[in-house]
Coordinates of C-alpha atoms in Angstrom, one line a residue:
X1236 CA 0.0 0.0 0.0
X1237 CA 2.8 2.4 0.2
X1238 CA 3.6 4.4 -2.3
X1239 CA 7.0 4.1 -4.8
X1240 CA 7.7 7.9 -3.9
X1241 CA 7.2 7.3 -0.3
X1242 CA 9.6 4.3 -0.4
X1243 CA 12.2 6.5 -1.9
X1244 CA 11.7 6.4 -5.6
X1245 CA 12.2 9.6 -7.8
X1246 CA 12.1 10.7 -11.1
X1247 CA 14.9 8.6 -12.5
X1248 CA 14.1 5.6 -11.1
X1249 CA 10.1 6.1 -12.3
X1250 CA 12.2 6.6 -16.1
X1251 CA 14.0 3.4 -15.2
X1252 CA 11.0 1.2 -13.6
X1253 CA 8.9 2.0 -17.0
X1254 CA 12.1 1.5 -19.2
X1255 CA 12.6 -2.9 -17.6
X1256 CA 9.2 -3.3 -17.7
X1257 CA 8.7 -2.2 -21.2
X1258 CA 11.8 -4.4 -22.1
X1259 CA 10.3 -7.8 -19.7
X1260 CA 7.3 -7.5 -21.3
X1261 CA 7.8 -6.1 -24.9
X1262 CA 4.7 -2.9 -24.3
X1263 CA 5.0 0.2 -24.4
X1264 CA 3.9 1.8 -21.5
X1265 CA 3.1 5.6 -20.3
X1266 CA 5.9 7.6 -19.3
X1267 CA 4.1 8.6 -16.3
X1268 CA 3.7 4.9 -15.4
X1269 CA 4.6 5.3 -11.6
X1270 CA 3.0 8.7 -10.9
X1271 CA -0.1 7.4 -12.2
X1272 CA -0.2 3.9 -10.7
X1273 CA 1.5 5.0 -7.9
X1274 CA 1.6 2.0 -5.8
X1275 CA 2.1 -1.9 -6.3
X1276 CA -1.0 -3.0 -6.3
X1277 CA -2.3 0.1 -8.6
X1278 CA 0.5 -0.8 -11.0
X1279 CA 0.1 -4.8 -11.0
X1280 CA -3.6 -3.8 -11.7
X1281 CA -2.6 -2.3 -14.3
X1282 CA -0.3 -4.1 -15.8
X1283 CA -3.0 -7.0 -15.4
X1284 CA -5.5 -4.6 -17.6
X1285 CA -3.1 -3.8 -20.1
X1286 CA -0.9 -7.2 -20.9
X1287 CA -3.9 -9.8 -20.0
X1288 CA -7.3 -8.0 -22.0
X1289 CA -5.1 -7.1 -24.6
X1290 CA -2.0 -8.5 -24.8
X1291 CA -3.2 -12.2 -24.5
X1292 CA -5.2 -11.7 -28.0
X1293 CA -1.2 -12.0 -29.0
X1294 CA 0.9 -12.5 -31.9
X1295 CA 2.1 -15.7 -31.4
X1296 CA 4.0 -15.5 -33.6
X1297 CA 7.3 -17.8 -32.2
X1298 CA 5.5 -19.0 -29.4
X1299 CA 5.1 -23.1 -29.2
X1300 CA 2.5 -25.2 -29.1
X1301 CA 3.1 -25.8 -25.0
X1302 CA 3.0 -21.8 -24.7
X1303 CA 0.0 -21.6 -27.4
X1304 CA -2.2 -23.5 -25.0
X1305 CA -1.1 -22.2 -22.1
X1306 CA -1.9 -18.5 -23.1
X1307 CA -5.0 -19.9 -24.7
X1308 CA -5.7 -21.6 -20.8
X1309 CA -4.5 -18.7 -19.7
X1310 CA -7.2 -15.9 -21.5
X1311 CA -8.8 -13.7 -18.6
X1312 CA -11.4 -11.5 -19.2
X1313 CA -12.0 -7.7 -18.2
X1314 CA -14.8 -8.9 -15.4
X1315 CA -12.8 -11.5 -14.3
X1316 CA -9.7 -9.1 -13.8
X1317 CA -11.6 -7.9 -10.8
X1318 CA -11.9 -11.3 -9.2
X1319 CA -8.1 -12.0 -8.9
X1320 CA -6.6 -11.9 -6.0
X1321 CA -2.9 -10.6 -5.4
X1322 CA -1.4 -13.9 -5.5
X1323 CA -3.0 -14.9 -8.5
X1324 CA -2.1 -11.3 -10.3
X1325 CA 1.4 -11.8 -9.5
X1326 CA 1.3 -15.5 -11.0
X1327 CA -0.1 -14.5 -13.9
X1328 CA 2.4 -11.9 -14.1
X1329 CA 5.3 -14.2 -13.7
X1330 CA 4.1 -16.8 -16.0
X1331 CA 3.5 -13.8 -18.5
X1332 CA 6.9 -12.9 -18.3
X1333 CA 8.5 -16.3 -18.8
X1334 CA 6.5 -16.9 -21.6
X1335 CA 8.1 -13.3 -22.8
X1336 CA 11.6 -14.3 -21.9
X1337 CA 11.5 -17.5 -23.7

């Protein structure tokens, strides 16, 4: 719940955080990123928003079969969004990202 700023972030690091996340998960994000998500949990949101409703209608382009079905498994909706808890965000994250770095 605490903010980035409050836990010592500033400008550059904000400039950084967007620059490795755009890299992990190949998006281009807004370059006010942290000052408008400003927390975590606003920013894993987010990110869940952004990367799952859209990104997961993919180019797959490179991806194999095993990853094909899994992002096909893996296809969350904008209600459902709302229904994921914390946990689940940041697993779906992480798988996300390995799928990305593979």
């Amino acid at each position: 719940q605490t903010g980035f700023f409050d836990m010592g972030m500033d400008s550059l690091m904000a400039v950084d955080l967007k620059r490795r996340l755009e890299l992990s998960l190949q998006q281009s994000l807004s370059t006010s990123l942290a000052f408008n998500y400003p927390t975590i949990e606003k920013l894993a949101q987010y990110l869940l928003t952004k990367i799952f409703s859209e990104d997961l209608q993919v180019n797959t382009t490179g991806i194999n079969y095993a990853q094909q079905e899994h992002l096909d498994n893996t296809v969350i909706t904008q209600t459902k969004l709302e229904e994921v808890s914390e946990s689940e965000a940041e697993a779906l994250l992480l798988q996300k990202l390995a799928i990305l770095e593979a």
